[in-house]
Coordinates of C-alpha atoms and ligand atoms in Angstrom, one line a residue:
M7 CA 0.0 0.0 0.0
E8 CA 2.6 2.5 1.2
L9 CA 4.8 1.4 -1.6
S10 CA 2.2 2.2 -4.3
L11 CA 1.8 5.6 -2.7
L12 CA 5.6 6.0 -2.8
F13 CA 5.5 5.2 -6.5
D14 CA 2.9 7.8 -7.1
V15 CA 5.0 10.4 -5.3
L16 CA 8.0 9.2 -7.3
F17 CA 6.0 9.5 -10.5
V18 CA 4.9 13.0 -9.7
L19 CA 8.5 14.0 -8.9
E20 CA 9.7 12.5 -12.1
M21 CA 7.1 14.4 -14.1
Y22 CA 8.0 17.5 -12.2
F23 CA 11.7 17.1 -13.0
S24 CA 11.2 16.2 -16.6
T25 CA 9.0 19.3 -16.9
L26 CA 11.8 21.3 -15.4
M27 CA 14.3 19.8 -17.7
V28 CA 12.2 20.5 -20.7
S29 CA 11.3 24.0 -19.7
S30 CA 14.9 24.9 -18.7
N31 CA 16.0 23.8 -22.2
F32 CA 13.3 25.8 -23.5
I33 CA 14.3 28.9 -21.6
T34 CA 18.0 28.6 -22.3
Q35 CA 17.9 27.8 -26.0
N36 CA 17.5 31.4 -27.1
G37 CA 18.3 32.9 -23.8
S38 CA 14.7 34.0 -23.5
L39 CA 11.3 32.5 -23.6
H40 CA 10.0 31.6 -27.1
S41 CA 6.6 32.8 -26.1
S42 CA 7.9 36.4 -26.1
S43 CA 8.4 35.9 -29.8
F44 CA 4.7 35.9 -30.5
P45 CA 2.7 39.1 -30.7
S46 CA 0.1 39.8 -28.0
N47 CA -2.9 39.1 -30.3
F48 CA -1.4 35.8 -31.5
L49 CA -3.9 33.0 -31.3
L50 CA -2.7 30.1 -29.2
G51 CA -5.2 27.3 -29.2
T52 CA -5.9 23.6 -29.6
A53 CA -7.7 21.8 -32.5
S54 CA -10.4 19.2 -33.0
S55 CA -12.8 18.0 -35.7
S56 CA -16.4 16.9 -35.7
Y57 CA -16.1 13.2 -36.6
Q58 CA -13.0 12.6 -34.5
F59 CA -14.5 14.3 -31.4
E60 CA -18.3 14.6 -31.2
G61 CA -19.8 11.1 -31.2
A62 CA -23.7 11.4 -30.9
F63 CA -23.7 10.1 -34.4
L64 CA -27.4 9.9 -34.8
S65 CA -28.5 12.3 -32.1
A66 CA -30.9 15.2 -32.5
G67 CA -31.7 14.9 -36.2
K68 CA -28.1 14.3 -37.5
G69 CA -28.0 12.4 -40.8
L70 CA -25.4 9.8 -41.6
S71 CA -22.1 11.0 -42.8
N72 CA -19.7 9.4 -45.2
W73 CA -17.4 8.5 -42.2
D74 CA -20.4 6.9 -40.3
V75 CA -21.0 4.6 -43.2
F76 CA -17.3 3.9 -44.0
T77 CA -16.3 3.0 -40.4
H78 CA -19.3 0.6 -40.1
K79 CA -17.9 -1.5 -42.9
P80 CA -15.8 -4.3 -41.4
G81 CA -12.1 -4.1 -42.3
N82 CA -11.9 -0.3 -42.9
I83 CA -10.6 0.7 -39.5
K84 CA -7.5 -0.8 -37.9
D85 CA -9.0 -1.6 -34.6
G86 CA -12.6 -2.1 -35.9
T87 CA -13.8 1.0 -34.1
N88 CA -15.8 4.0 -35.3
G89 CA -16.7 7.6 -34.2
D90 CA -20.2 6.7 -33.0
I91 CA -19.2 7.9 -29.5
A92 CA -15.7 9.1 -30.2
V93 CA -14.8 11.2 -27.2
D94 CA -18.4 12.3 -26.7
H95 CA -17.5 16.0 -27.1
Y96 CA -21.0 16.6 -28.3
H97 CA -22.2 16.0 -24.7
R98 CA -19.0 16.9 -22.8
Y99 CA -18.1 20.2 -24.5
L100 CA -18.5 22.1 -21.3
E101 CA -16.1 19.9 -19.5
D102 CA -13.7 20.2 -22.4
L103 CA -14.1 24.0 -22.3
D104 CA -12.9 23.8 -18.7
L105 CA -9.8 22.0 -19.8
M106 CA -9.2 24.8 -22.3
E107 CA -9.8 27.5 -19.8
Y108 CA -7.3 25.9 -17.4
M109 CA -4.6 25.8 -20.1
G110 CA -5.4 29.5 -20.9
V111 CA -5.9 29.1 -24.7
N112 CA -7.5 32.0 -26.4
S113 CA -8.9 30.0 -29.4
F114 CA -10.4 26.6 -30.3
R115 CA -10.4 25.1 -33.7
F116 CA -13.4 22.8 -34.4
S117 CA -15.4 21.8 -37.4
I118 CA -19.2 21.7 -38.0
S119 CA -20.7 18.4 -39.0
W120 CA -22.4 19.1 -42.3
A121 CA -24.7 16.1 -41.7
R122 CA -25.8 17.6 -38.4
I123 CA -26.9 20.9 -40.1
L124 CA -28.2 19.6 -43.4
P125 CA -28.9 15.8 -43.0
K126 CA -30.2 15.6 -46.6
G127 CA -28.1 18.3 -48.3
R128 CA -29.7 21.4 -49.8
F129 CA -33.1 19.9 -50.7
G130 CA -33.9 18.9 -47.1
E131 CA -34.6 21.0 -44.0
V132 CA -32.0 22.8 -41.9
N133 CA -31.8 20.7 -38.7
M134 CA -32.4 23.3 -36.0
A135 CA -31.2 21.0 -33.2
G136 CA -27.8 21.0 -34.9
I137 CA -27.8 24.8 -35.2
K138 CA -28.7 24.9 -31.5
H139 CA -25.8 22.7 -30.5
Y140 CA -23.2 24.8 -32.3
N141 CA -24.8 28.0 -31.0
K142 CA -24.4 26.6 -27.4
L143 CA -20.8 25.7 -28.1
I144 CA -19.9 29.1 -29.6
Q145 CA -21.6 30.9 -26.8
A146 CA -19.8 28.9 -24.1
L147 CA -16.5 29.5 -25.9
L148 CA -17.0 33.2 -26.1
H149 CA -18.1 33.3 -22.5
K150 CA -14.7 32.1 -21.5
G151 CA -12.9 34.5 -23.9
I152 CA -12.0 31.7 -26.4
E153 CA -12.2 32.6 -30.1
P154 CA -14.0 30.0 -32.2
F155 CA -12.0 29.0 -35.4
V156 CA -14.4 27.1 -37.4
S157 CA -14.1 24.7 -40.4
L158 CA -17.1 24.0 -42.5
S159 CA -15.7 20.6 -43.6
H160 CA -13.1 18.3 -42.1
Y161 CA -13.4 15.3 -44.3
D162 CA -17.1 14.4 -43.3
I163 CA -20.0 15.1 -45.6
P164 CA -23.7 14.0 -45.6
Q165 CA -23.8 10.4 -47.1
E166 CA -26.9 11.5 -49.0
L167 CA -24.7 13.6 -51.3
E168 CA -22.4 10.6 -52.0
D169 CA -25.3 8.4 -52.7
S170 CA -27.2 10.8 -54.9
Y171 CA -24.5 12.1 -57.2
G172 CA -21.0 11.1 -56.0
T173 CA -20.2 14.3 -54.1
W174 CA -16.8 15.7 -55.1
L175 CA -16.8 14.0 -58.6
S176 CA -19.8 16.1 -59.6
P177 CA -20.0 19.9 -60.1
K178 CA -23.4 19.7 -58.4
V179 CA -21.5 19.7 -55.0
Q180 CA -20.5 23.3 -55.5
E181 CA -24.1 24.4 -55.1
D182 CA -24.6 22.2 -52.1
F183 CA -21.5 23.5 -50.4
R184 CA -22.4 27.1 -51.2
Y185 CA -25.8 26.6 -49.6
Y186 CA -24.3 24.9 -46.5
A187 CA -21.8 27.7 -46.1
D188 CA -24.6 30.2 -46.4
V189 CA -26.6 28.5 -43.7
C190 CA -23.5 28.5 -41.3
F191 CA -22.6 32.2 -42.0
K192 CA -26.3 33.1 -41.4
Y193 CA -26.6 31.3 -38.1
F194 CA -23.1 31.6 -36.6
G195 CA -21.3 34.4 -38.5
D196 CA -22.3 37.1 -36.1
R197 CA -19.9 35.5 -33.6
V198 CA -17.5 33.4 -35.6
K199 CA -14.7 35.6 -37.0
Y200 CA -12.5 32.9 -38.5
W201 CA -13.9 30.6 -41.2
V202 CA -12.2 27.7 -42.9
T203 CA -13.9 26.2 -46.0
F204 CA -11.9 22.9 -46.1
N205 CA -9.5 21.0 -44.0
E206 CA -6.7 19.4 -45.9
P207 CA -8.5 18.9 -49.2
N208 CA -5.2 17.5 -50.6
V209 CA -5.2 14.7 -48.1
Q210 CA -8.9 14.2 -48.6
V211 CA -8.7 13.6 -52.3
I212 CA -5.4 11.7 -52.3
R213 CA -6.7 9.2 -49.7
G214 CA -10.3 9.2 -51.0
Y215 CA -9.6 8.9 -54.7
R216 CA -6.0 7.8 -55.2
S217 CA -5.1 5.3 -52.6
G218 CA -8.7 4.8 -51.6
I219 CA -8.1 4.4 -47.9
Y220 CA -10.6 7.0 -46.9
P221 CA -14.2 7.3 -48.1
P222 CA -15.4 7.1 -50.8
A223 CA -12.7 4.4 -51.1
R224 CA -12.1 4.8 -54.8
C225 CA -8.9 3.9 -56.6
S226 CA -7.4 1.8 -59.4
G227 CA -4.4 -0.2 -60.5
I228 CA -1.2 -0.1 -58.4
F229 CA -2.5 2.7 -56.2
G230 CA -4.7 0.6 -53.9
N231 CA -7.3 -2.1 -53.6
C232 CA -10.7 -0.7 -54.5
S233 CA -13.7 -1.9 -56.5
H234 CA -14.2 1.4 -58.3
G235 CA -12.3 4.5 -59.2
D236 CA -9.5 5.9 -61.4
S237 CA -6.5 7.0 -59.3
E238 CA -5.0 8.8 -62.2
R239 CA -8.0 11.1 -63.0
E240 CA -10.5 11.3 -60.1
P241 CA -8.2 13.0 -57.6
F242 CA -7.9 15.9 -60.0
I243 CA -11.7 16.1 -60.7
A244 CA -12.5 16.0 -56.9
A245 CA -9.9 18.6 -56.2
H246 CA -11.3 20.8 -59.0
N247 CA -14.8 20.7 -57.5
I248 CA -13.4 21.4 -54.0
I249 CA -11.5 24.4 -55.3
L250 CA -14.7 25.7 -56.9
S251 CA -16.8 24.9 -53.8
H252 CA -14.3 26.9 -51.8
A253 CA -14.7 29.8 -54.3
A254 CA -18.5 29.6 -54.1
A255 CA -18.4 29.8 -50.3
V256 CA -16.0 32.7 -50.3
Q257 CA -18.1 34.5 -52.8
I258 CA -21.2 34.2 -50.7
Y259 CA -19.3 35.3 -47.6
R260 CA -17.8 38.3 -49.4
T261 CA -21.1 39.5 -51.0
K262 CA -23.6 38.7 -48.3
Y263 CA -21.9 38.6 -44.9
Q264 CA -18.3 39.8 -44.6
K265 CA -18.9 43.5 -44.4
K266 CA -21.5 43.2 -41.7
Q267 CA -19.9 40.4 -39.7
G268 CA -16.3 41.5 -40.1
G269 CA -14.7 38.0 -40.1
S270 CA -12.2 36.4 -42.4
I271 CA -12.2 33.2 -44.4
G272 CA -9.5 30.8 -45.6
I273 CA -8.6 27.2 -46.4
V274 CA -6.4 24.7 -44.4
M275 CA -3.8 22.7 -46.4
N276 CA -1.7 19.8 -45.3
A277 CA 1.8 21.1 -45.8
V278 CA 4.8 18.7 -45.8
W279 CA 8.2 20.1 -46.2
Y280 CA 10.0 18.5 -49.1
E281 CA 13.8 18.5 -48.8
P282 CA 15.7 17.7 -52.0
I283 CA 17.6 14.4 -51.4
S284 CA 20.8 15.8 -53.0
N285 CA 22.1 19.2 -54.2
S286 CA 21.5 18.3 -57.9
S287 CA 19.4 20.7 -59.8
E288 CA 17.2 17.7 -60.8
D289 CA 16.4 16.8 -57.2
K290 CA 15.8 20.5 -56.3
A291 CA 13.4 20.8 -59.2
A292 CA 11.7 17.6 -58.1
A293 CA 11.2 18.9 -54.5
E294 CA 9.6 22.0 -56.0
R295 CA 7.4 19.8 -58.2
A296 CA 6.4 17.8 -55.2
Q297 CA 5.0 21.0 -53.6
S298 CA 3.1 21.8 -56.8
F299 CA 1.5 18.4 -56.9
Y300 CA 0.6 18.5 -53.2
L301 CA 0.1 22.1 -51.9
N302 CA 0.2 24.6 -54.8
W303 CA -2.3 22.3 -56.6
F304 CA -5.0 24.0 -54.5
L305 CA -3.4 27.3 -53.5
D306 CA -2.3 28.4 -57.0
P307 CA -5.8 28.3 -58.5
I308 CA -7.3 30.1 -55.5
L309 CA -4.6 32.8 -55.4
F310 CA -3.4 32.9 -59.0
G311 CA -6.4 31.5 -60.9
K312 CA -4.4 28.7 -62.5
Y313 CA -2.9 25.3 -61.7
P314 CA 0.9 25.2 -61.3
A315 CA 2.8 25.1 -64.6
E316 CA 4.5 21.7 -63.7
M317 CA 1.1 20.1 -63.2
Q318 CA -0.2 21.5 -66.5
R319 CA 2.9 20.3 -68.3
I320 CA 2.9 16.8 -66.9
L321 CA -0.8 16.1 -66.7
G322 CA -2.0 17.8 -69.8
S323 CA -5.6 17.1 -70.6
I324 CA -6.1 15.1 -67.3
L325 CA -6.2 18.4 -65.5
P326 CA -9.7 20.0 -65.6
V327 CA -9.9 23.5 -67.0
F328 CA -11.5 26.6 -65.3
S329 CA -14.2 28.3 -67.3
K330 CA -14.4 32.1 -67.6
Y331 CA -17.2 32.0 -65.0
D332 CA -15.0 29.8 -62.6
L333 CA -12.1 32.3 -63.0
E334 CA -14.4 35.2 -62.0
K335 CA -15.4 33.3 -58.8
L336 CA -11.8 32.4 -58.0
K337 CA -11.0 36.1 -57.9
N338 CA -12.5 36.0 -54.4
G339 CA -9.3 34.2 -53.2
L340 CA -9.0 33.9 -49.5
D341 CA -8.0 36.0 -46.4
F342 CA -5.6 33.5 -44.9
I343 CA -3.9 30.2 -45.4
G344 CA -4.2 27.6 -42.7
I345 CA -1.2 25.3 -42.5
N346 CA -1.3 21.8 -40.9
H347 CA 2.3 21.0 -40.6
Y348 CA 3.7 17.9 -38.9
T349 CA 6.6 16.4 -40.9
S350 CA 9.1 16.5 -43.7
F351 CA 10.4 14.0 -46.4
Y352 CA 13.2 13.8 -48.9
I353 CA 12.4 14.0 -52.5
K354 CA 14.3 12.4 -55.4
D355 CA 13.7 13.2 -59.1
C356 CA 12.3 10.4 -61.2
I357 CA 12.3 12.1 -64.6
F358 CA 16.0 12.2 -65.3
S359 CA 16.9 9.3 -63.0
V360 CA 15.4 5.8 -62.7
C361 CA 13.5 5.3 -59.5
E362 CA 12.3 2.1 -58.0
A363 CA 8.6 1.7 -58.4
G364 CA 6.7 3.0 -55.3
P365 CA 4.5 5.8 -54.2
G366 CA 5.0 9.0 -56.1
V367 CA 6.9 7.6 -59.0
T368 CA 4.1 8.0 -61.4
K369 CA 2.8 10.9 -63.6
T370 CA -0.1 11.4 -61.3
E371 CA 2.2 12.5 -58.5
G372 CA 4.7 14.4 -60.7
Y373 CA 7.4 11.7 -61.1
I374 CA 9.0 12.1 -57.7
L375 CA 10.1 9.6 -55.1
R376 CA 9.2 10.6 -51.6
T377 CA 11.2 8.9 -48.9
A378 CA 12.0 9.4 -45.2
L379 CA 15.5 7.9 -45.6
K380 CA 18.8 9.3 -47.0
D381 CA 21.6 6.7 -46.9
G382 CA 19.5 4.7 -44.5
V383 CA 19.1 7.5 -42.0
P384 CA 15.7 9.0 -41.4
I385 CA 15.1 12.7 -41.9
G386 CA 14.1 13.0 -38.2
E387 CA 13.2 10.9 -35.2
P388 CA 10.5 8.4 -36.2
T389 CA 7.3 8.4 -34.1
A390 CA 4.3 6.0 -33.6
V391 CA 2.9 7.2 -37.0
D392 CA 4.5 6.0 -40.2
W393 CA 4.4 9.4 -41.9
L394 CA 5.6 11.5 -38.9
Y395 CA 9.3 12.2 -38.5
V396 CA 10.4 15.0 -36.1
Y397 CA 12.1 17.7 -38.2
P398 CA 11.4 21.1 -36.6
Q399 CA 13.5 22.9 -39.3
G400 CA 10.7 21.9 -41.7
M401 CA 8.3 24.3 -40.0
E402 CA 10.6 27.3 -40.6
K403 CA 11.2 26.2 -44.2
M404 CA 7.5 25.5 -44.9
V405 CA 6.2 28.8 -43.5
T406 CA 8.9 30.7 -45.4
Y407 CA 8.1 28.9 -48.6
I408 CA 4.4 29.7 -48.4
S409 CA 5.1 33.3 -47.3
D410 CA 7.4 33.8 -50.3
R411 CA 5.2 32.1 -52.9
Y412 CA 1.9 33.8 -51.8
S413 CA 3.1 37.4 -51.0
N414 CA 3.2 36.9 -47.3
I415 CA -0.6 36.5 -47.0
P416 CA -1.6 36.0 -43.3
M417 CA -1.1 32.4 -42.1
F418 CA -2.2 30.3 -39.2
I419 CA -0.6 27.0 -38.1
T420 CA -4.0 25.3 -37.8
E421 CA -2.5 21.9 -36.7
N422 CA 0.8 20.7 -35.4
G423 CA 1.4 17.8 -33.0
E424 CA 2.9 14.5 -32.3
S425 CA 1.7 11.0 -31.4
K426 CA 3.4 9.1 -28.6
T427 CA 6.7 7.7 -30.0
N428 CA 7.4 4.0 -29.6
L429 CA 11.0 4.7 -28.7
G430 CA 10.0 7.2 -26.0
R431 CA 7.6 4.7 -24.6
V432 CA 10.1 1.9 -24.4
L433 CA 12.7 4.1 -22.8
M434 CA 10.3 5.5 -20.3
K435 CA 9.1 2.0 -19.4
I436 CA 12.7 0.9 -18.8
H437 CA 13.4 4.1 -16.9
L438 CA 10.4 3.5 -14.6
H439 CA 11.3 -0.1 -14.2
I440 CA 14.8 0.7 -13.0
L441 CA 13.4 3.2 -10.6
K442 CA 11.0 0.6 -9.2
L443 CA 13.8 -1.9 -8.8
Y444 CA 15.9 0.7 -7.0
L445 CA 12.9 1.4 -4.7
M446 CA 12.3 -2.2 -4.0
I447 CA 15.9 -2.6 -2.8
L448 CA 15.5 0.6 -0.8
V449 CA 12.2 -0.6 0.6
D450 CA 13.7 -3.9 1.5
L451 CA 16.5 -2.2 3.4
V452 CA 14.2 0.0 5.4
G453 CA 11.4 -2.5 5.7
F454 CA 8.4 -1.1 3.8
G455 CA 5.4 -3.3 2.9
E456 CA 5.1 -5.6 0.0
M457 CA 5.5 -4.8 -3.6
N458 CA 2.5 -3.7 -5.6
N459 CA 2.4 -4.2 -9.3
P460 CA 1.1 -0.9 -10.6
N461 CA 0.4 -0.8 -14.3
S462 CA 2.5 2.0 -15.7
T463 CA 0.8 2.3 -19.1
V464 CA -1.3 5.4 -18.3
E465 CA 1.6 7.1 -16.6
V466 CA 3.7 6.5 -19.6
F467 CA 1.1 8.2 -21.8
L468 CA 0.8 11.1 -19.3
N469 CA 4.5 11.8 -19.2
D470 CA 4.7 12.8 -22.8
V471 CA 8.1 14.5 -22.7
K472 CA 8.6 13.7 -26.4
R473 CA 5.5 15.6 -27.3
V474 CA 6.6 18.6 -25.3
E475 CA 10.0 18.5 -27.0
Y476 CA 8.3 18.3 -30.4
I477 CA 5.9 21.2 -29.8
N478 CA 8.7 23.3 -28.3
G479 CA 11.0 22.7 -31.2
Y480 CA 8.4 23.4 -33.8
L481 CA 7.2 26.6 -32.0
D482 CA 10.8 27.7 -31.9
A483 CA 11.2 27.2 -35.7
L484 CA 7.9 29.0 -36.2
A485 CA 9.2 32.0 -34.2
T486 CA 12.4 32.0 -36.3
A487 CA 10.3 32.2 -39.5
M488 CA 8.2 35.0 -38.0
R489 CA 11.3 37.0 -37.0
K490 CA 12.4 36.8 -40.6
G491 CA 9.1 38.3 -41.6
A492 CA 6.5 35.6 -42.1
D493 CA 3.0 36.9 -41.2
V494 CA 1.7 34.1 -38.9
R495 CA -1.2 35.0 -36.7
G496 CA -1.8 31.9 -34.6
Y497 CA -0.9 28.3 -33.7
F498 CA -3.2 25.4 -32.8
A499 CA -1.8 22.2 -31.2
W500 CA -3.4 19.0 -32.5
S501 CA -5.1 18.0 -30.4
L502 CA -7.0 19.0 -27.3
L503 CA -7.8 15.4 -26.5
D504 CA -6.8 11.9 -27.7
N505 CA -9.5 11.1 -30.3
F506 CA -10.6 8.9 -33.2
E507 CA -7.5 8.9 -35.6
W508 CA -9.4 8.0 -38.8
I509 CA -8.3 4.6 -40.2
S510 CA -6.0 4.1 -37.1
G511 CA -9.1 4.2 -34.9
Y512 CA -8.1 4.8 -31.3
T513 CA -4.7 3.2 -31.6
I514 CA -2.9 6.5 -32.1
R515 CA -3.0 9.3 -29.4
F516 CA -2.4 12.9 -30.4
G517 CA -4.0 14.6 -27.4
L518 CA -2.6 17.0 -24.9
H519 CA -5.1 15.2 -22.6
Y520 CA -5.3 11.5 -22.2
V521 CA -8.7 9.9 -22.7
D522 CA -9.6 6.7 -21.0
Y523 CA -11.8 5.2 -23.7
A524 CA -13.6 3.0 -21.2
T525 CA -14.8 5.9 -19.0
L526 CA -14.1 8.8 -21.3
K527 CA -12.3 10.5 -18.4
R528 CA -9.9 13.2 -19.5
T529 CA -6.5 13.7 -17.8
P530 CA -4.0 16.4 -18.7
K531 CA -0.7 15.1 -20.0
L532 CA 2.6 16.8 -19.2
S533 CA 2.2 18.5 -22.6
A534 CA -1.1 20.2 -21.4
T535 CA 0.7 21.6 -18.3
W536 CA 3.6 22.6 -20.4
Y537 CA 1.4 24.4 -22.9
K538 CA -0.4 26.2 -20.0
H539 CA 3.0 27.5 -18.8
F540 CA 4.0 28.5 -22.3
I541 CA 0.8 30.5 -22.7
S542 CA 1.0 32.2 -19.3
N543 CA 4.6 33.2 -20.0
H544 CA 3.5 34.5 -23.4
K545 CA 0.8 36.6 -21.7
A546 CA 3.1 37.8 -18.9
R547 CA 5.8 38.9 -21.4
N548 CA 3.3 40.7 -23.5
T549 CA 1.9 42.5 -20.5
L550 CA 5.3 43.6 -19.4
A551 CA 6.6 44.4 -22.9
P552 CA 6.7 48.2 -23.7
K553 CA 3.8 49.1 -26.0
Ligands
PNW10 C1 -4.4 15.7 -40.1 N1 0.9 14.0 -43.4 O1 -4.1 14.8 -41.1 C2 -5.9 15.9 -39.9 O2 -6.4 17.2 -40.2 C3 -6.4 15.5 -38.6 O3 -7.8 15.2 -38.6 C4 -5.6 14.3 -38.0 O4 -6.2 13.7 -36.9 C5 -4.2 14.8 -37.8 O5 -3.7 15.4 -38.9 C6 -3.3 13.7 -37.3 O6 -3.2 12.7 -38.3 C7 -2.9 14.6 -41.6 O7 1.0 13.2 -44.3 C8 -2.7 13.8 -42.7 O8 1.8 14.7 -43.1 C9 -1.5 13.6 -43.3 C10 -0.4 14.2 -42.8 C11 -0.5 15.0 -41.7 C12 -1.7 15.2 -41.1

């Protein structure tokens, strides 16, 4: 009994010292706190999304979404789970707001579930229970001084649209999205000042229409294992309709709401930093091409009215064309770019040199080879997620790249975060084990009671030193980019809570708070406490700083 208490004390002490270690590194690296690098009106928040958080999948008039249907098909999700309950944020949002208030964040990024607002798309009724729910959430946030940062779409759509016309493959979706956006601006726009049309449409179309691992699970040939689809054409058609749906939503915002409501509207892209694998001009051009086929694919049409030249050259007639009418709509552009940045990869050219067959090596991805390894060494420390390597320099390079290409348009880091590393977990387990052995000997000597066998798994998750180091390193790199002139207005850590990580189900934890999936109890991890200190230092510095 006493011994387990002793372990608890030891654990708390260990957490405390590791916090100190991390925060002292953090203080000494630049000789000052990074948080002073951010301006006083900088948004510091956490992020979430409807399907990954809400649950309540058929409550209060909500219709089925594409993800509801997809997760219910056996074999689609690694651990056979779904978001029916998720982390029950729909019912527990007040508790979650308390967690946010405790950390001191000034903003919260969430998405609206389209199927909760328009269960049947634009030909059905507006579900007023859905409107009421988000109104309550927005009110509660504002009451605590937390700015809502709202996405209209974070991968999930009403299944009805998929069944009736194939959503993103049909131009009809543009009208549906415009109508949905209009409803949201009308009901929430008096209080929501930051709107995002789409979250990571690049990931959405690549995974939905090229590899087919996300709904609507369409792909062909070597790209995946699907019953329908065309991996070499459909991603470009879906992207085209998303770009024009974005333009339709921005147009309605600009003409009907923006002047009165005074908010801003943007899009969120997944941005991976692509490092040329060598100094050759071919690999450098390939890295640039990789950005065109991933990021600029969406941003160039929205900001320059045309697809990147490399895409046009390589894809030719595969790439859809914007009509005069489309170009007129695209002139509405956007007010900010949201950047979800997590990781970096090496890029090798496959036009002038022969590449082994593999992802990226085809025309549809611009003839590049994307790899984490150079001479067998990974670009950064690997994590529990196969696509996530820790490479903080990538943040500075990515932000600078976007700022240079798009005339330093305002940017937000709308997601950045880390999942528990395998290595970290193993090391921590060994570390705890040694400490326990040491204690056993000590206890034996001084005659304490018998040995308990406490399960350390939860503690290991809570002591997420690696996540703290990750966030700290990436924030530092962000501050460097800003010092050099990049106009970044905010940062959102992914994620407030552990949650439903798409096809990985609940096997991957990205939260600053641990969620016990049996009870849905939330517990702050070390990273939540660290973020709280970071934010309070930021506030203190800005209060003291001369105006
Ligand atoms: C994002 N990559 O997806 C999504 O917006 C979130 O919903 C998700 O939970 C989170 O990141 C963590 O996975 C990503 O290849 C997809 O670098 C792909 C990448 C990064 C993030």
